XYZ file of C-alpha atoms in Angstrom:
731
model
C 24.055 18.980 2.856
C 25.333 19.347 -0.707
C 23.460 21.603 -3.095
C 21.260 19.944 -5.735
C 19.816 21.230 -8.997
C 16.332 19.911 -8.222
C 14.138 19.590 -5.140
C 11.368 16.995 -5.566
C 8.441 17.406 -3.164
C 5.351 15.377 -2.311
C 3.177 18.042 -0.636
C 0.873 17.320 2.328
C -0.828 14.842 2.624
C -0.841 11.319 1.147
C 0.059 8.246 3.204
C 1.386 8.052 6.738
C 2.968 4.596 6.508
C 5.028 4.713 3.332
C 6.197 7.319 0.795
C 4.047 7.953 -2.245
C 6.399 6.659 -4.963
C 6.265 9.403 -7.624
C 9.359 11.329 -6.510
C 11.286 8.069 -6.005
C 10.431 7.075 -9.593
C 11.538 10.480 -10.885
C 14.738 10.501 -8.820
C 15.575 7.040 -10.174
C 15.157 8.377 -13.711
C 17.208 11.521 -13.024
C 20.024 9.272 -11.763
C 20.277 7.832 -15.279
C 20.728 11.403 -16.581
C 23.260 12.505 -13.940
C 20.899 15.255 -12.726
C 21.316 15.929 -9.008
C 18.051 15.958 -7.060
C 16.951 15.871 -3.435
C 13.511 14.505 -2.584
C 11.281 15.042 0.427
C 7.873 13.886 1.578
C 6.745 17.183 3.033
C 3.543 15.499 4.228
C 5.148 13.121 6.727
C 7.484 15.871 7.938
C 4.514 18.160 8.639
C 2.619 15.354 10.408
C 5.628 14.623 12.651
C 6.042 18.316 13.467
C 2.326 18.724 14.133
C 1.989 15.602 16.305
C 4.896 16.499 18.530
C 4.621 18.015 21.995
C 5.480 21.495 20.665
C 3.167 21.151 17.667
C 0.113 20.111 19.677
C 0.784 22.707 22.391
C 0.557 25.278 19.605
C -2.758 23.768 18.406
C -4.233 23.966 21.917
C -3.102 27.599 22.221
C -4.578 28.532 18.819
C -7.884 26.835 19.675
C -8.077 28.795 22.934
C -7.251 32.069 21.157
C -9.871 31.347 18.467
C -12.605 30.793 21.097
C -13.518 27.736 18.998
C -13.603 25.067 21.721
C -17.381 24.793 21.682
C -18.439 21.154 21.272
C -18.524 18.727 24.172
C -15.896 16.570 22.430
C -13.399 19.396 21.867
C -13.932 20.634 25.426
C -13.068 17.173 26.743
C -9.881 16.970 24.668
C -8.840 20.484 25.735
C -9.474 19.620 29.386
C -7.267 16.513 28.996
C -4.519 18.290 27.063
C -1.825 17.456 29.625
C -2.617 13.749 29.321
C -2.671 13.979 25.507
C 0.694 15.763 25.443
C 2.316 13.419 27.960
C 1.846 10.298 25.821
C 1.996 11.856 22.339
C 5.660 11.376 21.481
C 5.864 7.818 22.928
C 2.777 6.875 20.872
C 4.289 8.298 17.667
C 7.500 6.396 18.403
C 5.472 3.194 18.879
C 3.690 3.702 15.548
C 7.105 4.158 13.921
C 8.059 0.681 15.143
C 10.644 2.002 17.610
C 8.915 1.382 20.922
C 7.136 -1.975 20.641
C 6.985 -2.667 24.375
C 4.577 0.262 24.734
C 1.833 -1.949 23.224
C 0.973 -3.381 26.635
C 0.559 0.097 28.095
C -1.549 1.290 25.162
C -3.836 -1.737 25.501
C -4.395 -1.038 29.188
C -7.559 0.899 29.870
C -6.187 4.137 31.315
C -3.005 4.925 29.355
C -4.521 6.814 26.417
C -6.995 9.648 27.037
C -10.185 8.844 25.160
C -12.680 11.074 23.353
C -15.394 10.414 20.755
C -13.365 8.157 18.435
C -13.235 5.539 21.171
C -17.043 5.316 21.291
C -16.832 2.823 18.410
C -14.608 0.535 20.496
C -17.499 -1.564 21.788
C -18.373 -2.370 18.174
C -14.735 -3.042 17.396
C -13.886 -5.382 20.271
C -15.427 -8.393 18.558
C -13.945 -7.374 15.209
C -10.466 -7.216 16.720
C -10.964 -10.163 19.061
C -8.389 -12.293 17.234
C -5.975 -9.439 16.776
C -2.513 -9.584 18.270
C -1.532 -7.080 20.920
C 0.667 -5.043 18.581
C -2.146 -4.597 16.053
C -4.724 -3.797 18.698
C -2.360 -1.217 20.182
C -1.876 0.301 16.716
C -5.630 0.576 16.345
C -6.063 2.223 19.762
C -3.169 4.597 19.052
C -4.783 5.461 15.719
C -8.075 6.333 17.452
C -6.104 8.539 19.876
C -4.507 10.428 16.955
C -7.875 10.723 15.225
C -9.292 12.352 18.377
C -6.529 14.956 18.111
C -7.190 15.290 14.383
C -10.877 15.982 15.113
C -9.830 18.676 17.583
C -7.554 20.350 15.010
C -10.274 20.195 12.359
C -12.961 21.644 14.623
C -10.958 24.260 16.494
C -7.953 25.250 14.375
C -8.195 24.319 10.665
C -11.394 22.948 9.124
C -9.473 21.653 6.110
C -7.172 19.303 8.036
C -7.158 15.552 7.340
C -4.487 12.875 7.891
C -4.185 11.770 4.270
C -5.529 14.882 2.567
C -5.568 18.630 3.108
C -8.259 20.998 1.807
C -9.383 18.179 -0.495
C -12.779 19.807 -1.083
C -11.077 22.812 -2.703
C -9.346 20.573 -5.232
C -12.228 18.264 -6.137
C -14.029 19.193 -9.356
C -12.755 22.755 -9.138
C -13.841 23.756 -12.665
C -13.029 27.345 -11.689
C -9.896 28.516 -9.846
C -11.839 31.235 -7.980
C -12.473 29.526 -4.617
C -8.969 28.070 -4.397
C -7.428 31.417 -5.345
C -9.462 33.156 -2.643
C -8.172 30.711 -0.014
C -4.602 31.206 -1.206
C -5.018 34.972 -0.830
C -6.157 34.581 2.802
C -3.936 34.377 5.896
C -1.784 31.320 6.481
C -3.243 28.635 8.714
C -1.078 27.203 11.516
C -0.589 24.064 9.385
C 0.445 26.222 6.419
C 3.007 27.868 8.698
C 4.449 24.518 9.840
C 4.608 23.406 6.181
C 6.388 26.531 4.992
C 8.852 26.564 7.916
C 9.996 23.059 6.937
C 10.092 24.036 3.247
C 12.193 27.126 4.027
C 14.754 25.073 5.915
C 15.036 22.553 3.073
C 15.397 25.227 0.380
C 18.212 26.800 2.390
C 19.961 23.415 2.582
C 19.460 22.290 -1.028
C 19.416 25.672 -2.824
C 17.695 24.190 -5.889
C 17.235 25.865 -9.246
C 14.018 23.925 -9.908
C 11.374 22.683 -7.446
C 9.132 19.859 -8.698
C 5.799 19.419 -6.927
C 4.250 15.986 -7.471
C 0.513 16.204 -6.813
C -1.185 12.801 -6.904
C -4.594 13.721 -5.419
C -6.955 16.698 -4.902
C -5.937 16.603 -1.217
C -2.380 17.644 -2.168
C -3.368 20.548 -4.400
C -3.862 23.370 -1.903
C -0.578 22.715 -0.077
C 1.356 22.455 -3.334
C 0.092 25.879 -4.412
C 0.904 27.321 -0.963
C 4.467 26.024 -1.452
C 4.621 27.549 -4.935
C 3.297 30.853 -3.604
C 5.966 30.943 -0.886
C 8.804 30.121 -3.284
C 7.621 32.742 -5.801
C 7.566 35.398 -3.069
C 10.846 34.605 -1.312
C 12.902 32.879 -4.051
C 11.700 34.332 -7.379
C 14.766 32.924 -9.172
C 13.669 29.305 -8.442
C 11.433 27.770 -11.111
C 8.523 25.504 -10.161
C 7.223 22.487 -12.080
C 3.944 20.771 -11.283
C 2.951 17.217 -12.259
C 1.491 13.943 -11.006
C -1.864 12.208 -11.005
C -3.969 15.310 -10.286
C -2.443 17.236 -13.187
C -2.707 14.231 -15.515
C -6.421 13.735 -14.935
C -7.745 17.189 -14.012
C -5.595 19.929 -15.561
C -5.736 18.999 -19.235
C -7.954 22.002 -20.026
C -6.440 24.675 -17.774
C -6.680 28.245 -19.131
C -6.657 30.442 -15.995
C -3.464 32.527 -16.025
C -3.663 33.002 -12.235
C -2.477 29.395 -11.792
C 0.913 30.534 -13.089
C 1.305 32.990 -10.236
C 2.230 29.861 -8.242
C 4.064 27.649 -10.753
C 5.956 27.871 -14.051
C 5.286 24.527 -15.715
C 2.514 21.898 -15.657
C 3.637 18.567 -17.130
C 1.144 15.871 -18.147
C 1.302 12.063 -18.228
C 4.619 10.166 -18.041
C 6.905 12.635 -16.344
C 10.369 11.503 -17.422
C 10.780 13.183 -20.823
C 8.690 16.288 -19.972
C 10.800 16.836 -16.843
C 14.073 16.274 -18.707
C 13.083 19.037 -21.135
C 11.984 21.344 -18.291
C 15.367 20.737 -16.622
C 17.068 21.718 -19.896
C 14.935 24.871 -20.048
C 15.868 25.851 -16.473
C 19.501 24.761 -16.219
C 20.672 25.425 -19.759
C 18.343 28.344 -20.602
C 18.165 27.125 -24.200
C 16.843 29.706 -26.654
C 14.924 27.079 -28.593
C 12.383 26.105 -25.943
C 11.364 22.480 -26.510
C 8.724 20.798 -24.370
C 6.707 17.588 -24.173
C 3.070 17.810 -22.969
C 3.741 20.928 -20.896
C 1.677 24.042 -20.109
C 3.582 27.318 -19.691
C 2.633 30.981 -19.552
C 3.551 32.825 -22.747
C 2.533 36.437 -23.532
C 0.179 36.263 -20.537
C -1.672 33.259 -21.979
C -1.650 29.633 -20.912
C -0.038 27.735 -23.786
C 0.243 23.970 -24.287
C 3.669 23.053 -25.664
C 4.283 19.682 -27.289
C 6.988 20.524 -29.827
C 9.439 17.741 -28.935
C 9.581 14.951 -31.509
C 11.344 12.441 -29.233
C 9.351 9.454 -27.985
C 8.742 8.777 -24.304
C 11.233 6.553 -22.519
C 10.589 2.825 -22.499
C 9.915 1.397 -19.054
C 13.176 -0.545 -19.181
C 15.068 2.765 -19.503
C 13.542 4.816 -16.680
C 15.800 3.453 -13.934
C 15.059 1.915 -10.540
C 13.054 4.005 -8.061
C 15.416 5.684 -5.593
C 14.139 6.199 -2.032
C 17.255 7.956 -0.737
C 16.728 11.220 1.218
C 13.291 10.086 2.442
C 12.824 9.496 6.177
C 12.044 5.808 5.784
C 12.288 4.949 9.485
C 9.948 7.754 10.554
C 6.732 6.770 8.776
C 3.760 5.874 10.963
C 1.872 2.583 10.706
C -1.784 3.034 11.579
C -4.819 0.737 11.611
C -7.930 2.846 11.119
C -10.673 0.297 10.504
C -11.147 -3.450 10.806
C -10.642 -4.124 7.115
C -7.795 -6.521 6.329
C -6.918 -4.902 2.985
C -7.027 -1.365 4.330
C -4.515 -2.425 6.964
C -2.109 -3.303 4.116
C -2.495 0.199 2.716
C -1.907 1.931 6.047
C 0.263 -0.482 8.073
C 3.901 -1.227 7.277
C 6.421 0.208 4.835
C 6.105 -0.974 1.248
C 8.440 -0.416 -1.662
C 6.295 0.632 -4.625
C 6.934 -0.726 -8.111
C 4.989 -1.083 -11.345
C 4.887 -4.320 -13.348
C 3.404 -2.711 -16.432
C 2.674 0.824 -17.572
C -1.026 1.246 -18.339
C -3.729 -1.411 -18.351
C -3.623 -4.496 -20.571
C -7.450 -4.568 -20.644
C -8.116 -0.835 -20.993
C -11.849 -1.091 -21.752
C -13.784 -0.471 -18.510
C -16.307 2.236 -19.311
C -16.082 4.012 -15.916
C -12.281 4.307 -16.130
C -10.091 7.060 -17.650
C -9.033 4.745 -20.487
C -8.519 7.667 -22.890
C -5.550 8.939 -20.844
C -2.004 7.760 -21.491
C -1.404 6.394 -17.985
C -4.005 3.707 -18.733
C -4.180 3.675 -22.548
C -0.488 3.063 -23.265
C 0.232 -0.495 -22.123
C 3.884 -1.493 -21.761
C 5.017 -4.346 -19.518
C 8.464 -4.496 -17.932
C 10.534 -7.674 -18.401
C 10.397 -9.934 -15.331
C 14.190 -10.011 -15.018
C 14.355 -6.186 -14.907
C 11.548 -6.050 -12.345
C 13.232 -8.518 -10.012
C 16.562 -6.708 -10.504
C 14.777 -3.566 -9.283
C 13.321 -5.466 -6.329
C 16.803 -6.608 -5.284
C 18.173 -3.065 -5.641
C 15.364 -1.647 -3.487
C 15.867 -4.315 -0.807
C 19.543 -3.354 -0.678
C 18.719 0.363 -0.488
C 15.791 0.360 1.935
C 16.261 -2.832 3.959
C 12.584 -3.605 3.254
C 11.484 -6.702 1.337
C 7.776 -5.831 1.056
C 6.488 -4.659 -2.336
C 3.245 -3.096 -3.476
C 2.936 -3.272 -7.268
C 0.800 -0.231 -8.031
C -0.535 -1.444 -11.384
C -3.922 -0.550 -12.821
C -4.275 -4.306 -13.347
C -1.237 -6.570 -13.227
C -1.164 -8.949 -16.233
C -1.384 -12.665 -15.261
C 1.380 -13.731 -17.687
C 3.786 -11.144 -16.283
C 2.838 -12.034 -12.704
C 3.705 -15.654 -13.541
C 7.072 -14.628 -15.000
C 7.883 -12.415 -11.992
C 6.908 -15.197 -9.561
C 9.141 -17.697 -11.367
C 12.025 -15.217 -11.374
C 11.608 -14.595 -7.620
C 11.646 -18.357 -6.982
C 14.580 -18.855 -9.340
C 16.645 -16.326 -7.352
C 15.405 -17.804 -4.030
C 14.331 -14.394 -2.746
C 12.215 -14.054 0.387
C 9.811 -11.214 -0.422
C 6.227 -10.209 0.330
C 4.114 -8.572 -2.344
C 0.579 -7.612 -3.379
C -1.088 -5.898 -6.314
C -4.289 -5.083 -8.200
C -5.720 -7.513 -10.798
C -8.687 -8.270 -13.041
C -10.545 -11.383 -11.885
C -10.015 -13.123 -15.210
C -10.002 -16.822 -16.058
C -6.204 -17.046 -16.443
C -5.883 -17.016 -12.651
C -6.036 -20.788 -12.463
C -5.566 -22.719 -9.249
C -1.994 -23.597 -10.238
C -1.060 -20.002 -11.105
C -2.454 -18.858 -7.744
C -0.326 -21.496 -5.951
C 2.744 -20.227 -7.817
C 2.016 -16.598 -6.892
C 1.616 -17.548 -3.238
C 4.879 -19.517 -3.269
C 6.702 -16.427 -4.573
C 5.439 -14.248 -1.716
C 2.115 -12.864 -2.969
C -0.133 -12.325 0.055
C -3.074 -10.341 -1.331
C -4.768 -9.002 -4.435
C -7.422 -6.388 -4.968
C -9.694 -6.387 -7.980
C -12.846 -4.861 -9.353
C -16.012 -6.887 -9.018
C -17.753 -3.503 -9.422
C -21.509 -4.147 -9.754
C -22.064 -7.866 -9.162
C -24.516 -8.116 -12.047
C -23.785 -9.757 -15.397
C -25.870 -7.146 -17.281
C -23.943 -4.263 -15.727
C -20.568 -6.007 -15.967
C -21.221 -6.294 -19.708
C -22.198 -2.603 -19.856
C -19.027 -1.749 -17.940
C -17.093 -3.918 -20.459
C -15.256 -5.591 -17.612
C -14.740 -8.775 -19.614
C -15.678 -11.014 -16.688
C -18.842 -12.617 -15.322
C -19.906 -13.098 -11.705
C -19.352 -16.866 -12.095
C -15.815 -16.267 -13.344
C -15.075 -13.904 -10.456
C -16.310 -16.556 -8.009
C -14.042 -19.245 -9.473
C -10.979 -16.975 -9.529
C -11.495 -15.714 -5.981
C -11.893 -19.335 -4.852
C -8.570 -20.208 -6.521
C -6.838 -17.274 -4.844
C -8.356 -17.949 -1.412
C -7.519 -21.662 -1.480
C -3.920 -20.714 -2.261
C -3.765 -18.494 0.829
C -3.948 -15.157 -1.030
C -6.303 -12.610 0.521
C -8.890 -11.118 -1.860
C -10.229 -7.569 -1.689
C -13.103 -6.622 -4.007
C -13.843 -3.118 -5.229
C -17.630 -2.840 -5.321
C -19.669 -0.177 -7.083
C -23.222 1.079 -6.872
C -25.036 3.825 -8.757
C -23.762 2.946 -12.249
C -25.862 4.594 -14.995
C -29.181 2.759 -15.556
C -28.646 0.591 -12.427
C -32.012 -0.213 -10.881
C -32.902 -0.703 -7.224
C -33.453 -4.401 -7.982
C -29.939 -4.705 -9.407
C -28.425 -3.028 -6.336
C -30.197 -5.497 -4.033
C -29.240 -8.446 -6.272
C -25.627 -7.233 -6.297
C -25.623 -7.163 -2.486
C -26.959 -10.736 -2.435
C -24.097 -11.850 -4.705
C -21.636 -10.173 -2.334
C -23.309 -11.815 0.691
C -22.874 -15.264 -0.876
C -19.224 -14.593 -1.840
C -18.387 -13.663 1.750
C -20.449 -16.453 3.293
C -18.534 -19.002 1.207
C -15.287 -17.383 2.366
C -13.883 -16.727 -1.115
C -13.619 -12.955 -0.608
C -12.195 -11.613 2.644
C -12.340 -7.857 2.174
C -14.290 -5.309 0.170
C -15.333 -1.710 -0.136
C -18.383 -0.073 -1.759
C -17.807 3.034 -3.908
C -20.569 5.128 -5.427
C -20.096 5.547 -9.191
C -18.447 8.836 -10.149
C -18.599 10.105 -13.735
C -15.223 11.287 -15.010
C -14.662 13.415 -18.074
C -12.052 11.103 -19.637
C -13.960 7.808 -19.339
C -16.069 6.244 -22.129
C -19.208 7.140 -20.125
C -18.010 10.730 -19.751
C -17.082 11.077 -23.422
C -20.230 9.352 -24.754
C -22.910 9.933 -22.085
C -25.781 9.503 -24.507
C -24.802 5.846 -25.063
C -25.367 5.248 -21.337
C -28.608 7.189 -21.118
C -27.341 10.010 -18.893
C -27.164 13.782 -19.214
C -23.996 15.449 -17.845
C -24.234 18.823 -16.112
C -21.393 20.644 -17.834
C -19.748 23.804 -16.487
C -17.222 26.096 -18.199
C -13.699 24.739 -17.552
C -10.836 27.096 -16.731
C -9.062 24.977 -14.127
C -9.791 21.341 -13.144
C -11.917 18.944 -15.163
C -12.592 15.367 -14.078
C -15.607 14.571 -11.890
C -18.845 15.475 -13.665
C -22.327 15.702 -12.134
C -25.050 14.015 -14.197
C -28.757 13.196 -14.369
C -29.719 9.507 -14.546
C -33.106 8.832 -16.195
C -33.873 6.023 -13.720
C -34.280 8.673 -11.025
C -32.902 6.287 -8.372
C -31.446 7.960 -5.273
C -28.324 5.799 -5.092
C -26.927 7.757 -2.145
C -29.581 6.285 0.169
C -28.029 2.816 -0.262
C -24.603 3.911 1.011
C -25.070 3.252 4.731
C -26.816 -0.128 4.348
C -24.310 -1.448 1.810
C -21.351 -0.483 3.982
C -22.906 -1.715 7.234
C -23.761 -5.120 5.737
C -20.261 -5.437 4.267
C -18.637 -4.595 7.620
C -20.591 -7.467 9.183
C -19.918 -9.908 6.342
C -16.180 -9.221 6.604
C -16.357 -10.439 10.194
C -18.399 -13.529 9.444
C -21.751 -12.445 10.813
C -25.119 -11.316 9.513
C -25.381 -13.775 6.626
C -28.727 -15.082 7.886
C -30.329 -11.622 8.004
C -32.803 -10.562 5.350
C -31.258 -7.919 3.077
C -34.123 -5.607 4.066
C -32.657 -5.486 7.605
C -29.692 -3.409 6.416
C -31.874 -0.586 5.096
C -34.293 1.793 6.816
C -36.426 2.087 3.669
C -38.290 -0.542 1.671
C -36.213 -2.583 -0.808
C -37.376 -5.444 -3.048
C -36.525 -9.075 -2.348
C -33.446 -10.378 -4.139
C -34.124 -12.365 -7.298
C -30.823 -14.259 -7.036
C -30.948 -17.956 -6.199
C -29.573 -18.407 -2.630
C -27.115 -21.035 -3.955
C -26.089 -19.127 -7.089
C -22.391 -18.663 -6.204
C -22.131 -22.209 -4.856
C -23.470 -23.515 -8.173
C -20.900 -21.377 -10.028
C -18.118 -23.007 -7.998
C -19.428 -26.479 -8.788
C -19.103 -25.909 -12.526
C -16.270 -27.968 -14.000
C -13.408 -25.522 -14.482
C -10.828 -28.144 -15.575
C -8.880 -27.265 -18.691
C -6.675 -29.932 -20.224
C -3.032 -28.870 -20.514
C -1.642 -27.698 -23.845
C 1.744 -28.870 -25.065
C 3.361 -25.440 -24.427
C 2.123 -25.178 -20.819
C 5.015 -24.890 -18.395
C 5.494 -27.516 -15.678
C 6.924 -26.229 -12.411
C 7.790 -28.297 -9.331
C 7.763 -26.208 -6.148
C 8.788 -29.043 -3.806
C 12.051 -30.615 -2.732
C 13.777 -33.759 -3.973
C 12.179 -36.817 -2.310
C 13.611 -39.267 0.169
C 13.728 -42.657 -1.591
C 13.110 -46.162 -0.214
C 13.107 -49.457 -2.180
C 9.934 -51.534 -2.163
C 7.964 -53.985 -4.275
C 4.514 -53.819 -5.787
C 2.363 -56.633 -7.116
C 1.169 -56.271 -10.683
C -0.691 -59.057 -12.509
C 0.608 -61.625 -10.043
C 4.222 -60.505 -10.431
C 6.440 -58.772 -7.946
C 7.916 -55.627 -9.498
C 10.596 -53.583 -7.836
C 9.317 -50.147 -6.917
C 10.418 -47.013 -5.131
C 8.609 -45.095 -2.418
C 9.152 -41.344 -2.829
C 8.609 -39.387 0.373
C 8.193 -35.621 -0.157
C 8.643 -33.299 2.801
C 7.014 -29.864 2.767
C 7.386 -27.084 5.362
C 4.270 -28.150 7.281
C 3.452 -31.631 5.965
C 4.664 -34.604 3.976
C 3.232 -37.139 1.517
C 4.357 -40.317 -0.197
C 3.843 -41.927 -3.595
C 4.968 -45.300 -4.923
C 5.939 -46.089 -8.522
C 7.716 -48.798 -10.497
C 11.438 -48.178 -10.096
C 11.984 -47.169 -13.727
C 9.103 -44.683 -13.693
C 10.159 -43.341 -10.290
C 13.694 -42.684 -11.581
C 12.268 -41.012 -14.693
C 9.883 -38.884 -12.596
C 12.623 -37.731 -10.185
C 14.741 -36.663 -13.167
C 11.767 -34.798 -14.634
C 10.992 -33.042 -11.338
C 14.605 -31.902 -11.197
C 14.161 -30.360 -14.663
C 10.923 -28.656 -13.549
C 12.246 -26.593 -10.653
C 12.101 -22.780 -11.026
C 15.908 -22.725 -11.392
C 15.892 -25.226 -14.293
C 16.625 -24.078 -17.832
C 15.019 -24.560 -20.279
C 11.629 -24.712 -18.590
C 9.931 -28.120 -18.755
C 6.655 -28.182 -20.708
C 3.711 -30.562 -20.750
C 4.515 -31.487 -24.371
C 8.129 -32.391 -23.527
C 7.011 -34.487 -20.552
C 4.444 -36.345 -22.617
C 6.900 -37.042 -25.416
C 9.536 -38.235 -22.938
C 7.058 -40.607 -21.269
C 5.724 -42.013 -24.548
C 9.250 -42.753 -25.766
C 9.438 -45.327 -22.938
C 5.873 -46.407 -22.145
C 2.332 -46.248 -23.512
C -0.780 -44.308 -22.503
C 0.558 -41.096 -21.009
C -2.975 -39.876 -20.195
C -3.497 -42.874 -17.918
C -0.277 -41.982 -16.076
C -1.134 -38.245 -15.963
C -4.402 -38.968 -14.156
C -3.011 -41.772 -11.979
C -3.216 -41.565 -8.197
C 0.512 -40.785 -7.685
C 0.377 -37.935 -10.233
C -2.846 -36.514 -8.758
C -1.133 -36.482 -5.349
C 1.858 -34.719 -6.859
C -0.314 -32.137 -8.691
C -2.149 -31.401 -5.451
C 1.135 -30.717 -3.681
C 3.109 -28.329 -5.852
C 3.519 -29.848 -9.326
C 1.971 -26.993 -11.314
C 0.748 -26.650 -14.882
C 1.132 -23.018 -15.954
């Protein structure tokens, strides 16, 4: 392997099924600067080493030596270790998509050894009843791995978790003391596996700078272990630290001990800060210039922001580069029967961003004061689809997850049209706000371009609280938008929240009733309840008195994000957690709608005050908006087959044409006077996604009125209504 100047690392652990994209974004940028870099997802490499025959044999030996095999569950797994080891590598291969015929074996009753994770199978059988064999096998294989994970956690390393490691140590760690103490203790077996892989890669790459991208608290401990190892064995190598955790939590760091493990902490957009760090390391410039970077100077933590250059525009940061990553070795798992969660954990997705930041940027629970949300900058649709084509060529994968805070509807429309214009076959999904611009026609366009799912924040399904959150939507609006998406064939996942400041018990129950109705009507297919968490950089965190809460503030020398607080309502929101999640699990599988809301809770709750037909009434409101002259007209169908005919009009026979339109799964027919049929076919030809310029409603109306009268009568005629229902879109 050739030597590189930089080694980019995602430390253990993030996702099993696809690389976290930060290093790919950075490598793509460094390509534009001719800086040589090698990237690795240390997390997936550790998982593959751990869940190998040798790795698990070591875990069983360590557990025996530790005398920690005490619970009935761990004793069972230890007793069945030969059976676990025999099938381990074939199962991993199956989850990598390399051994699909094993599905039949996995689905048989006696192939996989079973411990406590399989006790939930009886509950799951009905939930997975319609599941294909491959997916069911993935779920069973996931339970098998989770049994082994439980064994490791109980008997070898209490901090282990598939998508996080020692997360508790990184969460709200206002002081560095506890983390530092753990880093001073002996290496765990998982630390040893991690550092063995790191050592091998450093020997191969021989970098001058190692960049640790730390997206979550569950990556923090391992990243510092890596820094500690490099400092001890390769003191000449510099270490930079960045990513989501640093951006949100390390803005107030003062503890000098942190710099025993790293040399630089860069905040926010990483391109320019990293370019300047690279200059500092490779060129050893005397005039040290930095952008949003903490360094240690005269034994003090100093924040350097003495570069006058502006951050790079999104059009200039390059296309993410996934080279070096082990793309065919990621593991697709299905943990729970939630259709949206299966998208997150099953299959390999190329990650892209439509727009930097959030175009709304007002939600009071969100970190809207930080640059990654505050600074909104969309990327041109043509550049985005160029990047999609480049990634398809590089990775062989045509699935895309746009990781936006909230993808803007206008840009989604432009991207969809560009995909259709280039006749690409892609699959994509993203996060949105449920705002009124997601009309039925826009949703049909998104689906036609390959959009399969969206997730969005319904948060607390209460108009009072949505206003307090400054979400800019109402429950009625959410219902109409989710109906539009669902009818177009796009799956909808709702983020749901409870425990928002000043939220009453009545509002929690009413919110659950809204959710029950949304699922019963089938306009939301997936959801997840989160308990409100107060963050230091949100409007609530910065102005707690406006929301009637009192934060419990601690001195900050290390991380600062999650803040404990006192809510004057005195409601114990935690007690609602189990009932909210249990009811939602049932609703997602189409059952339990007839049960009283009280049945989900083992304590007394008030009756809902929401009308049982509230959401249905919202959907029956007239949502029609008459087209404006600048609205685009797009025809998604094919050219029709044409047959001559005659129609009778006022006692006269008039020559007409029957236009027969064939669609992939259906066909329909309309009949018009010959002259109007010819005109309409010409107009449809000018309305295809490949047409230029794009046809507009105003141009169509003017063209019609130059030949005939009363365009509105024609626009609402039966043939046009049929056409509009079958792919003639107003956008």
